[in-house]
Amino acid sequence: MKKRLISALLITAMTAAMAAGCGKESNESKGSEGEQVKIQFMHMQVEQERQDAVQALIDKFQKANPDIIVESVPVNEDDYDSKIATQGGNGELAAVVEYSQDQAKTSVANQFTDVDAVKEVIDAKGEDAFYEGALKVTKTEDGASYVGVPISSWIQGIWVNEGMLKEKNLSVPTTWEEVLAVAEAFHDPGNQMYGIALPTSDSAFTEQVFSQFALSNGANVFDGSKGVTIDTPEMKEALEYYKSLAAFSMPGSTEVADVNDAFVGKHAPMAMYSTYILGNVKKAGFADDLTLVLPNRKTEAAYGCIIVLGIAAGMDEAKTEAAKKFVSFMLEDENNVDWLNMAPGGIQPVIKSVDEMPEYTDLEERKAYVHMTEEIANAVANLQLFGAVDGKNFTEMGDVTNTGVISKMINNVVVQNADAAAELTAAQAAVEKLMK
Amino acid sequence: MSKKKKKLGGSDTKFAMLLLSPSILLLALLIGYPLIYNIVISCQDVPLNPNLPSEFIGLKNYIEVFKDPEFYKSVLVTLSFTVVVTGISTLLGLILSIFLNRPFFGKKLVNSIIILSYVVPAVCLIFTWRYMFNNIYGIMNYFVIDVLGITDKAPLWFDQPAIAFILVSIFAIWKFFPYAYLSFTAILQSMDNSLYEAADIDGATSWEKFKVITYPAIKPTLVTVVSLRTIWVFYIYTEVYLLTKQVNVLGVYLYDMAFATHDFGKAAAISIVLFVFIFALIMLIRKKVLKVEED
């Protein structure tokens, strides 16, 4: 009897312990600590020195706002989309989230972002404080608000090693045909030399690079009335050109690291890459030889990403106010410079006044690229994106990118030698199905 | 007397149920609830945002899954992959465990080398393989072109579906065979050696010794190894997804559905279909083996 009693007590204790484990988190861990409000800031800055820079900004903010605690949540870029989906799907998205414009569009489409709070922060700073291009591509579809608060940007184009071109008496190419001719002149795979370093894997990077050629030829994924326009002669021409150019690139499905390594290691005189390549080129010692050009057919087209901070929807007022304060703090010139200085040259300002601050312009690591300021500014001026057409910014483009329809099409044509016309028809049908 | 026994039995059953109740509750929470929730959302159009209402759509998700040709392609690839990997990794583990089940110099070192691929984190092995088979600077290109001279142009290893399937299968076999090896070695080491000595005296061949002594002893372990490995390989995701985009197994198909298209309802429907399928398959394997055992 005694044994049974002990057993019964043990069972009760175990069950109670399990039930306690299943309980909700306490308010303290979830939200406030006494009078303090606790919020999370999810971002993609996983490298240690960048984490330190983010933490320094948070410490500075907390010192000025002792009633707010900000927890830094760095998440690897590869896991970022699934993290947003799972956290958002559980109603536990961080109060402030760093997004690319595509991710921000998806979040707004799923009502994860408090667009009113975002608008209030931008209005408080003043729309005039931002570069026009940064605000243009981050507008919501109805144009009433923004998908996030722009904080920085990066630009992508064709990086050319002018020094290598001079050795062959070639001039910097400016058109599709000239780019192809230079690539052909250098291509010698037997000696590990390639004409151009291009991405061809089934990845978002490939879609981004291809979009520049398509947009420079007047092809876009949507028309002004959101009709799908993938299967068009302009897109086909761009796809076939991309295939012919990729013939002078490295074999197989190439990714970010392959493109970076080939260009920085001088195995290719040209590469399609973002401004993040600048740091590596400086380390490799040929920053002075660097030039940036844009794919140019009917028009010049740069790809770029406006990095925005989103404020999560559905939070209580105290947390929303704390998030707004933190995002506003990140827009203050001296704090924004600290953010930009995490990756000198890689990320560019979106706030006009920051461009002239000595803390930004006089940074030693940035001086090597001063000769490119005009080229980068030209790229920002020619920023074009799939899904942004006739002043409208369709949020569905985020879904199209996430499904990988475009990048699969490119990989199939370029690497798997599939028929371009058939792939365009299949991609058109896939996106039309997605839109339904 | 019998009445008293019955009473005691009834009381014991109740007490046994009481003792089991925490485990049953735990199982209900950890397995029952997610399973039922999965069935519920498989009949819904589920928005990503939990604050938005889900729409009941009946069996539409299931119908769409069964109408999708990619699903059938994926099932075929997964079945082939499961048969190849489970079959060869189990066989390899069994052969090695029998072959090495004897004392010899350096046995511990050999054992350590064998289980290395199983204990090293998958991500380290995956990236090593990706470097080995890199189209530009992979060491396999050097072997194929410069050392063996088989071809003057290396194949695009992980870019060609057939080659990618073979490479991923080899990778999985290499990664998973130590599990079978360890399981069989544990049984073989616990066996009485006098059985083999008696068989030797009777003049039994190696095959006869395996058939009459070894196989009956390892059969329960064999069923467990095959069942577990079938389940694990059938749902494989990480190894395949990180190595190549050309082998679209069901785990990858499911992931794309859930996280690329954010169609959680359809992803849930696929997982229910797979659950039923794999459950039936495992039951069939066990039934067949047990039937043979009874015969």
XYZ file of C-alpha atoms in Angstrom:
731
model
C 0.000 0.000 0.000
C 2.824 2.295 0.977
C 4.619 1.525 -2.293
C 1.477 2.281 -4.247
C 1.082 5.568 -2.453
C 4.662 6.550 -3.243
C 4.115 5.505 -6.873
C 0.944 7.549 -7.073
C 2.733 10.565 -5.613
C 5.570 10.181 -8.091
C 3.092 9.988 -10.979
C 1.356 13.137 -9.756
C 4.698 14.925 -9.476
C 5.755 13.844 -12.974
C 2.456 14.881 -14.484
C 2.589 18.233 -12.724
C 6.145 18.772 -13.932
C 5.084 17.976 -17.504
C 2.117 20.295 -17.260
C 4.391 23.040 -15.972
C 6.698 22.475 -18.938
C 3.785 22.899 -21.312
C 2.762 26.187 -19.738
C 3.071 29.566 -21.403
C 6.147 31.652 -20.915
C 5.981 34.071 -18.069
C 5.277 37.698 -18.848
C 8.713 38.574 -17.607
C 10.542 36.529 -20.214
C 8.123 37.427 -22.948
C 7.617 41.088 -22.559
C 8.434 43.318 -19.667
C 10.888 43.254 -16.823
C 9.329 45.396 -14.155
C 8.796 48.720 -15.871
C 11.075 47.768 -18.740
C 9.892 46.714 -22.161
C 11.854 43.964 -23.840
C 11.979 43.706 -27.638
C 13.970 41.589 -30.065
C 15.925 42.798 -33.096
C 16.377 40.036 -35.684
C 19.074 40.699 -38.246
C 21.444 38.968 -40.688
C 24.724 40.293 -39.249
C 26.156 36.972 -38.067
C 29.887 37.675 -38.421
C 31.396 38.338 -34.987
C 32.664 41.849 -35.732
C 29.267 42.807 -37.156
C 27.488 41.315 -34.163
C 29.742 43.457 -31.977
C 28.856 46.543 -34.015
C 25.124 45.813 -33.683
C 25.513 45.210 -29.955
C 27.381 48.516 -29.574
C 24.448 50.305 -31.213
C 22.002 48.473 -28.939
C 24.052 49.395 -25.855
C 24.041 53.030 -26.915
C 20.269 52.913 -27.449
C 19.647 51.250 -24.101
C 21.769 53.850 -22.329
C 19.582 56.575 -23.798
C 16.395 54.543 -23.174
C 16.825 52.685 -19.884
C 13.181 51.547 -19.969
C 13.762 49.464 -23.131
C 15.779 46.267 -23.446
C 16.737 45.201 -26.970
C 17.851 41.641 -27.552
C 20.018 41.033 -30.611
C 18.959 37.946 -32.620
C 21.455 37.267 -35.430
C 20.215 34.687 -37.967
C 22.178 33.180 -40.849
C 21.034 34.446 -44.265
C 20.271 30.912 -45.498
C 17.864 30.305 -42.621
C 16.338 33.765 -42.665
C 13.253 33.113 -44.796
C 12.271 29.967 -42.911
C 12.885 31.773 -39.599
C 10.521 34.583 -40.642
C 7.943 32.010 -41.768
C 8.122 29.892 -38.606
C 8.319 32.789 -36.145
C 5.643 34.736 -37.997
C 3.548 31.575 -38.265
C 3.770 31.132 -34.485
C 2.980 34.784 -33.829
C 6.439 35.246 -32.301
C 8.174 37.445 -34.860
C 10.821 39.780 -33.424
C 9.611 43.347 -32.832
C 12.180 44.770 -35.270
C 13.291 42.703 -38.270
C 15.953 43.477 -40.867
C 14.571 42.621 -44.311
C 15.618 42.789 -47.913
C 12.918 44.499 -49.944
C 11.643 41.110 -51.246
C 11.370 39.646 -47.761
C 9.692 42.844 -46.593
C 7.113 42.550 -49.387
C 6.314 38.974 -48.354
C 5.976 40.028 -44.730
C 3.623 42.854 -45.628
C 1.568 40.485 -47.818
C 1.213 38.200 -44.784
C 0.381 41.153 -42.500
C 3.448 40.570 -40.338
C 4.471 44.232 -40.593
C 2.805 47.201 -38.948
C 2.882 49.488 -41.997
C 1.328 52.363 -40.035
C 4.171 52.268 -37.497
C 6.679 52.135 -40.370
C 5.062 55.185 -42.003
C 5.123 57.102 -38.715
C 8.880 56.531 -38.349
C 9.553 57.624 -41.943
C 7.324 60.684 -41.572
C 9.076 61.636 -38.333
C 12.430 61.504 -40.117
C 10.961 63.217 -43.186
C 10.644 61.612 -46.607
C 13.033 64.226 -48.003
C 15.798 62.860 -45.793
C 15.916 59.649 -47.872
C 17.122 59.114 -51.419
C 14.118 59.009 -53.712
C 15.105 55.626 -55.204
C 15.183 54.001 -51.764
C 11.632 55.059 -50.970
C 10.349 54.325 -54.487
C 11.099 50.598 -54.389
C 9.919 50.152 -50.808
C 6.423 51.587 -51.275
C 3.510 49.307 -50.539
C 1.423 48.230 -53.500
C -1.268 50.842 -52.781
C 1.410 53.516 -52.391
C 0.019 54.580 -48.998
C 2.929 53.361 -46.873
C 6.234 51.494 -47.008
C 7.147 47.846 -46.552
C 9.844 48.875 -44.079
C 12.061 51.748 -42.983
C 15.078 51.990 -45.355
C 18.344 51.860 -43.447
C 20.978 50.995 -46.055
C 21.368 49.546 -49.524
C 23.654 47.605 -51.786
C 24.033 47.821 -55.533
C 24.934 45.178 -58.088
C 26.440 45.436 -61.557
C 29.294 44.226 -63.747
C 32.594 44.739 -61.959
C 35.455 45.106 -64.415
C 39.158 44.705 -63.691
C 40.375 47.458 -65.993
C 44.002 46.476 -65.434
C 43.409 43.039 -66.973
C 41.581 44.596 -69.918
C 44.459 47.010 -70.566
C 46.874 44.095 -70.818
C 44.839 42.911 -73.824
C 44.273 46.427 -75.171
C 40.544 46.154 -74.564
C 38.337 48.980 -73.402
C 35.656 48.792 -70.715
C 32.522 47.296 -72.301
C 29.271 49.208 -72.103
C 26.791 47.182 -74.186
C 25.626 43.551 -74.253
C 27.672 42.869 -77.357
C 30.831 44.448 -75.944
C 30.526 42.476 -72.698
C 30.228 39.272 -74.730
C 33.245 40.195 -76.868
C 35.461 40.881 -73.828
C 34.327 37.631 -72.182
C 35.181 35.675 -75.335
C 38.608 37.314 -75.595
C 39.597 36.168 -72.102
C 37.964 32.741 -71.957
C 40.594 30.015 -71.580
C 39.238 27.382 -69.179
C 42.228 25.069 -69.707
C 44.319 27.688 -67.892
C 41.644 28.430 -65.272
C 40.765 31.714 -66.972
C 37.143 32.613 -67.618
C 35.583 35.459 -69.579
C 33.156 36.502 -66.871
C 32.072 35.170 -63.476
C 28.300 34.678 -63.510
C 25.952 32.838 -61.147
C 23.955 30.017 -62.732
C 22.762 27.966 -59.749
C 19.117 27.622 -58.795
C 19.310 30.507 -56.320
C 18.008 34.011 -55.672
C 21.426 35.421 -56.650
C 21.030 34.038 -60.174
C 17.579 35.609 -60.481
C 18.945 38.962 -59.298
C 21.775 38.973 -61.840
C 19.566 37.790 -64.691
C 16.971 40.443 -63.839
C 19.487 43.135 -64.824
C 19.839 41.745 -68.336
C 16.087 41.191 -68.680
C 15.182 44.664 -67.384
C 17.833 46.300 -69.580
C 16.030 44.661 -72.517
C 12.625 45.893 -71.362
C 11.449 42.526 -69.971
C 9.764 42.255 -66.582
C 7.860 39.544 -64.703
C 4.678 41.642 -64.533
C 3.142 44.371 -66.620
C 1.466 47.448 -65.142
C -1.802 45.587 -64.563
C -0.079 42.651 -62.821
C -0.344 40.399 -65.860
C 2.454 37.809 -65.997
C 4.912 38.664 -68.791
C 7.630 36.034 -68.537
C 6.989 34.350 -71.877
C 7.820 37.322 -74.093
C 10.310 37.846 -76.942
C 12.278 40.322 -74.778
C 12.647 37.823 -71.928
C 13.607 35.061 -74.381
C 16.261 37.286 -75.908
C 17.652 38.043 -72.441
C 17.639 34.354 -71.479
C 19.441 33.321 -74.649
C 21.973 36.108 -74.165
C 22.540 34.984 -70.571
C 23.182 31.456 -71.809
C 25.696 32.652 -74.405
C 27.454 34.799 -71.797
C 27.474 31.932 -69.267
C 29.345 29.846 -71.840
C 32.334 32.062 -70.981
C 31.833 31.598 -67.246
C 32.858 28.732 -64.947
C 31.251 25.334 -65.667
C 28.187 24.008 -63.864
C 25.953 25.665 -61.282
C 27.937 28.557 -59.904
C 27.076 30.389 -56.718
C 28.094 33.460 -54.740
C 31.429 32.042 -53.548
C 32.398 30.819 -57.044
C 31.798 34.243 -58.592
C 33.620 36.072 -55.813
C 36.609 33.687 -55.852
C 37.007 33.802 -59.631
C 37.009 37.602 -59.812
C 39.054 38.294 -56.672
C 41.541 35.585 -57.684
C 41.869 37.240 -61.135
C 40.518 34.167 -62.907
C 37.984 36.418 -64.649
C 38.213 40.078 -65.689
C 34.491 40.687 -65.110
C 31.956 39.543 -62.516
C 28.337 40.202 -61.702
C 28.300 40.955 -57.997
C 27.117 43.402 -55.389
C 29.088 46.169 -53.689
C 30.015 43.554 -51.077
C 32.877 42.560 -53.397
C 34.679 45.831 -52.708
C 36.260 44.707 -49.427
C 37.671 41.545 -51.003
C 38.998 43.422 -54.036
C 40.788 45.874 -51.735
C 42.376 42.977 -49.846
C 43.428 41.459 -53.195
C 45.110 44.774 -54.023
C 43.440 45.912 -57.236
C 40.811 48.368 -55.984
C 42.351 51.096 -58.179
C 41.688 49.015 -61.321
C 38.037 48.492 -60.494
C 35.183 49.885 -62.581
C 31.455 49.325 -62.360
C 29.309 49.118 -65.490
C 25.684 48.112 -65.955
C 24.024 45.749 -68.429
C 22.832 48.010 -71.217
C 20.615 47.168 -74.159
C 17.573 49.421 -74.376
C 18.374 50.953 -71.018
C 20.896 50.555 -68.205
C 19.753 48.331 -65.343
C 21.293 47.966 -61.913
C 20.006 45.514 -59.365
C 19.962 46.753 -55.835
C 18.615 45.890 -52.497
C 17.211 48.369 -50.082
C 17.671 47.008 -46.582
C 14.708 47.962 -44.429
C 13.718 47.550 -40.809
C 10.213 46.189 -40.310
C 8.127 46.688 -37.195
C 6.064 43.624 -36.287
C 2.289 43.862 -36.347
C 0.051 42.722 -33.507
C 2.262 43.810 -30.598
C 0.993 45.717 -27.580
C 1.362 49.487 -27.607
C 4.418 49.581 -25.328
C 6.367 47.213 -27.565
C 5.322 48.998 -30.747
C 6.448 52.320 -29.272
C 9.742 50.762 -28.163
C 10.273 49.317 -31.657
C 9.524 52.686 -33.265
C 12.012 54.376 -30.929
C 14.700 51.840 -31.789
C 14.165 52.129 -35.550
C 14.165 55.948 -35.303
C 17.417 55.703 -33.347
C 18.960 53.640 -36.173
C 18.064 56.427 -38.621
C 19.943 59.095 -36.702
C 22.960 60.089 -38.797
C 25.735 59.064 -36.392
C 24.071 55.716 -35.639
C 23.360 55.053 -39.302
C 27.036 55.659 -40.080
C 27.999 53.065 -37.451
C 25.633 50.612 -39.181
C 27.138 51.405 -42.611
C 30.688 51.127 -41.315
C 30.094 47.458 -40.482
C 30.797 46.677 -44.145
C 32.623 49.643 -45.681
C 31.790 49.875 -49.356
C 29.475 46.883 -49.159
C 26.461 48.737 -47.914
C 25.588 52.215 -49.083
C 23.618 55.007 -47.423
C 19.952 55.710 -48.090
C 19.934 58.894 -46.012
C 21.262 61.869 -47.939
C 22.958 63.651 -45.035
C 25.025 60.575 -44.169
C 26.812 60.660 -47.542
C 28.571 63.889 -46.532
C 29.530 63.020 -42.974
C 33.305 62.793 -42.363
C 32.726 59.689 -40.232
C 31.421 58.062 -43.418
C 33.568 59.578 -46.168
C 36.895 59.604 -44.310
C 36.870 56.007 -43.187
C 40.198 54.491 -44.249
C 38.620 51.311 -45.632
C 36.282 53.367 -47.814
C 38.904 55.714 -49.314
C 40.017 53.073 -51.822
C 36.687 53.369 -53.642
C 36.351 57.132 -53.745
C 37.002 57.046 -57.519
C 33.862 54.951 -57.938
C 31.422 57.243 -56.141
C 29.965 58.482 -59.435
C 29.567 54.969 -60.870
C 27.807 53.750 -57.725
C 25.545 56.812 -57.742
C 24.737 56.083 -61.422
C 23.830 52.512 -60.454
C 21.483 53.759 -57.727
C 19.856 56.062 -60.266
C 19.293 53.114 -62.637
C 17.966 50.764 -60.000
C 15.332 48.460 -61.536
C 13.621 45.440 -60.061
C 11.457 42.590 -61.256
C 7.928 43.335 -60.054
C 8.430 47.116 -59.912
C 6.694 48.523 -62.960
C 4.956 51.777 -63.883
C 5.473 53.152 -60.369
C 3.829 50.077 -58.816
C 5.630 47.629 -56.586
C 3.884 44.257 -56.638
C 4.275 42.338 -53.378
C 3.662 39.021 -55.201
C 7.197 39.304 -56.631
C 8.473 38.197 -53.211
C 6.498 34.943 -53.593
C 7.793 34.454 -57.151
C 11.390 34.781 -55.908
C 10.749 32.461 -52.950
C 9.415 29.705 -55.195
C 12.554 29.880 -57.344
C 10.616 29.730 -60.624
C 12.917 32.201 -62.392
C 16.192 30.787 -61.077
C 15.105 27.217 -61.913
C 14.289 28.362 -65.443
C 17.732 29.953 -65.827
C 19.542 26.920 -64.395
C 17.576 24.561 -66.632
C 18.420 26.543 -69.766
C 22.029 27.460 -68.977
C 23.292 24.356 -67.141
C 20.861 21.591 -68.111
C 20.621 22.785 -71.747
C 16.818 22.802 -71.692
C 14.917 24.568 -74.457
C 14.542 28.274 -73.646
C 11.090 28.612 -75.227
C 9.693 25.619 -73.325
C 11.176 26.830 -70.039
C 9.725 30.308 -70.510
C 6.284 28.802 -71.157
C 6.598 26.603 -68.051
C 7.741 29.523 -65.878
C 4.884 31.682 -67.195
C 2.384 28.944 -66.289
C 3.938 28.424 -62.836
C 3.746 32.116 -61.945
C 0.191 32.401 -63.308
C -0.761 29.447 -61.090
C 0.920 31.091 -58.119
C -1.027 34.302 -58.731
C -4.290 32.389 -58.536
C -10.105 -18.447 -5.862
C -10.645 -17.558 -9.498
C -12.924 -14.716 -8.436
C -10.177 -13.340 -6.212
C -7.654 -13.642 -9.063
C -9.948 -11.727 -11.374
C -10.374 -9.009 -8.794
C -6.635 -8.775 -8.247
C -6.056 -8.691 -12.004
C -8.531 -5.877 -12.466
C -6.904 -3.878 -9.708
C -3.425 -4.479 -11.186
C -4.604 -3.324 -14.589
C -5.931 -0.112 -13.121
C -2.708 0.445 -11.209
C -0.645 -0.369 -14.302
C -2.683 2.138 -16.270
C -2.069 4.698 -13.552
C 1.667 4.044 -13.759
C 1.566 4.337 -17.517
C -0.549 7.469 -17.544
C 2.347 10.010 -17.590
C 3.856 8.228 -20.582
C 0.496 8.012 -22.313
C -0.104 11.701 -21.637
C 3.351 12.541 -22.962
C 2.756 10.471 -26.094
C -0.633 12.101 -26.608
C 0.951 15.540 -26.304
C 4.048 14.907 -28.387
C 2.621 12.606 -31.066
C -1.171 12.660 -30.916
C -1.691 16.418 -30.853
C 0.677 17.274 -33.759
C -0.774 14.415 -35.805
C -4.367 15.541 -35.310
C -3.418 19.192 -35.837
C -1.644 18.190 -39.057
C -4.769 16.381 -40.290
C -6.862 19.463 -39.486
C -4.642 21.921 -41.353
C -4.333 19.550 -44.309
C -7.998 20.338 -44.981
C -7.487 24.084 -44.740
C -6.058 26.951 -46.729
C -3.680 28.179 -44.041
C -2.329 31.739 -44.113
C 1.197 32.290 -42.848
C -0.089 34.746 -40.277
C -1.872 32.894 -37.423
C -4.015 35.961 -36.731
C -5.688 35.576 -40.120
C -8.511 33.042 -40.430
C -7.889 29.655 -42.075
C -10.380 28.511 -44.669
C -11.783 24.963 -44.654
C -11.356 23.527 -48.163
C -12.077 19.837 -47.593
C -9.887 17.478 -49.598
C -8.715 20.091 -52.115
C -5.108 19.967 -50.876
C -5.046 16.166 -51.252
C -6.573 16.357 -54.740
C -3.973 18.949 -55.801
C -1.149 16.804 -54.439
C -2.370 13.747 -56.347
C -2.754 15.852 -59.519
C 0.793 17.206 -59.313
C 3.177 15.247 -61.614
C 6.144 16.512 -59.568
C 4.772 14.608 -56.565
C 4.893 11.296 -58.437
C 8.380 12.021 -59.760
C 9.447 12.802 -56.238
C 7.870 9.579 -54.881
C 9.696 7.558 -57.527
C 13.045 9.201 -56.783
C 12.531 8.746 -53.038
C 11.562 5.082 -53.340
C 14.587 4.334 -55.538
C 16.832 6.246 -53.167
C 15.407 4.475 -50.100
C 15.780 1.001 -51.608
C 19.357 1.651 -52.773
C 20.591 3.364 -49.616
C 18.827 1.125 -47.080
C 19.689 -2.059 -48.950
C 23.354 -1.359 -49.611
C 24.115 0.348 -46.272
C 22.558 -2.570 -44.349
C 24.318 -5.181 -46.451
C 27.654 -3.395 -46.185
C 27.267 -3.055 -42.407
C 26.383 -6.746 -42.126
C 29.283 -7.978 -44.284
C 31.809 -5.827 -42.448
C 30.524 -6.809 -39.009
C 30.807 -10.525 -39.890
C 34.199 -10.084 -41.513
C 35.635 -8.062 -38.622
C 34.054 -10.132 -35.852
C 37.375 -11.685 -34.800
C 40.394 -10.492 -32.844
C 43.116 -8.821 -34.901
C 45.768 -6.160 -34.430
C 44.415 -2.619 -34.792
C 40.748 -3.621 -34.470
C 39.934 -0.542 -32.384
C 41.486 1.732 -34.996
C 39.555 0.031 -37.790
C 36.317 0.375 -35.794
C 37.032 4.068 -35.223
C 37.635 4.651 -38.933
C 34.440 2.796 -39.849
C 32.208 4.851 -37.567
C 33.890 8.157 -38.431
C 31.399 9.077 -41.162
C 28.515 8.384 -38.777
C 29.752 10.523 -35.902
C 31.084 13.523 -37.823
C 28.393 16.234 -38.200
C 26.627 15.882 -41.553
C 27.261 19.474 -42.558
C 31.086 18.985 -42.359
C 30.885 15.917 -44.586
C 28.528 17.611 -47.043
C 30.802 20.582 -47.592
C 33.835 18.324 -47.918
C 32.039 16.414 -50.663
C 30.978 19.618 -52.345
C 34.610 20.751 -52.464
C 35.741 17.346 -53.710
C 33.246 17.451 -56.570
C 33.432 21.175 -57.286
C 33.179 21.730 -61.045
C 36.066 24.215 -61.070
C 38.678 23.081 -58.543
C 37.374 19.766 -57.155
C 39.953 17.062 -56.540
C 37.753 14.523 -58.364
C 38.292 16.466 -61.590
C 42.035 16.041 -61.057
C 41.642 12.276 -60.580
C 39.317 11.773 -63.504
C 41.246 13.943 -65.972
C 44.903 14.054 -64.861
C 45.429 10.790 -62.947
C 43.078 8.298 -64.585
C 42.737 10.097 -67.929
C 39.180 8.786 -68.354
C 37.999 11.990 -69.999
C 39.392 15.369 -70.973
C 36.360 17.190 -69.584
C 35.032 16.395 -66.120
C 31.292 15.829 -65.757
C 29.175 18.418 -63.977
C 28.962 16.200 -60.908
C 26.072 17.502 -58.861
C 24.413 19.252 -61.808
C 23.433 16.168 -63.801
C 20.431 14.383 -62.282
C 21.701 10.821 -62.879
C 25.233 11.465 -61.586
C 23.858 13.551 -58.710
C 21.552 10.655 -57.714
C 24.471 8.205 -57.719
C 26.722 10.554 -55.728
C 24.056 11.354 -53.136
C 23.325 7.633 -52.783
C 27.022 6.847 -52.257
C 27.238 9.656 -49.731
C 24.203 8.368 -47.809
C 25.452 4.766 -47.840
C 28.866 5.881 -46.573
C 27.245 8.055 -43.900
C 24.709 5.497 -42.701
C 26.315 2.036 -42.984
C 28.156 2.332 -39.609
C 24.764 2.259 -37.861
C 24.073 -1.199 -39.313
C 27.671 -2.236 -38.630
C 27.426 -1.248 -34.943
C 24.016 -2.904 -34.502
C 25.142 -6.212 -36.019
C 28.523 -6.161 -34.265
C 26.786 -5.791 -30.897
C 24.747 -8.956 -31.558
C 27.614 -10.956 -33.035
C 29.898 -10.192 -30.089
C 27.294 -11.486 -27.654
C 26.959 -14.834 -29.493
C 28.410 -18.040 -28.102
C 31.464 -18.981 -30.171
C 30.966 -22.694 -29.419
C 28.105 -22.737 -31.946
C 30.543 -21.918 -34.746
C 33.089 -24.396 -33.377
C 30.441 -27.141 -33.405
C 29.514 -26.179 -36.957
C 33.180 -26.376 -37.970
C 33.397 -29.904 -36.513
C 30.292 -30.832 -38.542
C 32.032 -29.498 -41.651
C 29.613 -26.623 -42.292
C 30.523 -24.097 -44.985
C 30.616 -20.341 -44.294
C 27.244 -19.854 -45.992
C 25.698 -22.697 -43.953
C 27.059 -21.210 -40.741
C 25.570 -17.831 -41.685
C 22.202 -19.331 -42.634
C 21.798 -21.583 -39.604
C 23.577 -19.688 -36.819
C 24.170 -16.030 -37.660
C 20.994 -15.120 -39.536
C 18.482 -16.359 -36.898
C 20.445 -14.475 -34.234
C 20.602 -11.162 -36.084
C 17.098 -11.300 -37.624
C 15.329 -9.145 -34.988
C 18.113 -6.559 -35.263
C 17.985 -6.756 -39.053
C 14.248 -5.959 -39.012
C 14.813 -3.028 -36.672
C 17.755 -1.674 -38.685
C 15.869 -1.946 -41.983
C 12.678 -0.447 -40.529
C 14.403 2.509 -38.890
C 16.719 3.177 -41.802
C 13.788 3.032 -44.242
C 11.931 5.664 -42.231
C 14.998 7.891 -41.872
C 16.036 7.659 -45.516
C 12.478 8.092 -46.761
C 12.261 11.446 -44.992
C 15.853 12.507 -45.731
C 16.256 16.217 -46.386
C 19.463 17.884 -45.150
C 22.024 15.704 -46.918
C 20.244 15.809 -50.273
C 19.242 19.477 -50.201
C 22.713 20.698 -49.285
C 24.491 18.505 -51.827
C 22.379 19.106 -54.924
C 19.195 20.612 -56.306
C 18.885 17.823 -58.878
C 17.589 15.029 -56.621
C 14.086 16.052 -55.669
C 13.292 13.617 -52.860
C 10.056 13.989 -50.910
C 11.754 15.792 -48.008
C 12.916 18.522 -50.393
C 9.536 18.607 -52.178
C 7.820 18.991 -48.804
C 10.223 21.722 -47.648
C 9.725 23.702 -50.851
C 5.972 23.432 -50.434
C 6.039 24.602 -46.823
C 8.727 27.260 -46.883
C 9.175 28.360 -50.497
C 5.511 28.609 -51.435
C 4.280 28.911 -47.817
C 1.484 26.467 -48.618
C 1.282 24.822 -45.201
C -2.072 23.164 -45.929
C -0.696 21.293 -48.915
C 2.526 20.499 -47.076
C 0.433 18.984 -44.260
C -1.563 16.948 -46.796
C 1.679 15.592 -48.292
C 3.006 14.663 -44.860
C -0.219 12.772 -44.048
C -0.024 10.875 -47.345
C 3.615 10.020 -46.647
C 2.806 8.942 -43.108
C 0.148 6.514 -44.332
C 2.489 5.234 -47.026
C 5.512 4.683 -44.799
C 3.341 3.210 -42.021
C 1.920 0.648 -44.455
C 5.380 -0.106 -45.820
C 6.887 -0.725 -42.386
C 3.924 -2.900 -41.373
C 4.405 -4.917 -44.554
C 8.126 -5.399 -43.903
C 7.488 -6.524 -40.323
C 4.620 -8.796 -41.322
C 6.666 -10.466 -44.066
C 9.669 -11.023 -41.799
C 7.567 -12.278 -38.892
C 5.665 -14.581 -41.251
C 8.924 -16.070 -42.485
C 9.993 -16.461 -38.866
C 6.753 -18.333 -38.010
C 7.143 -20.574 -41.084
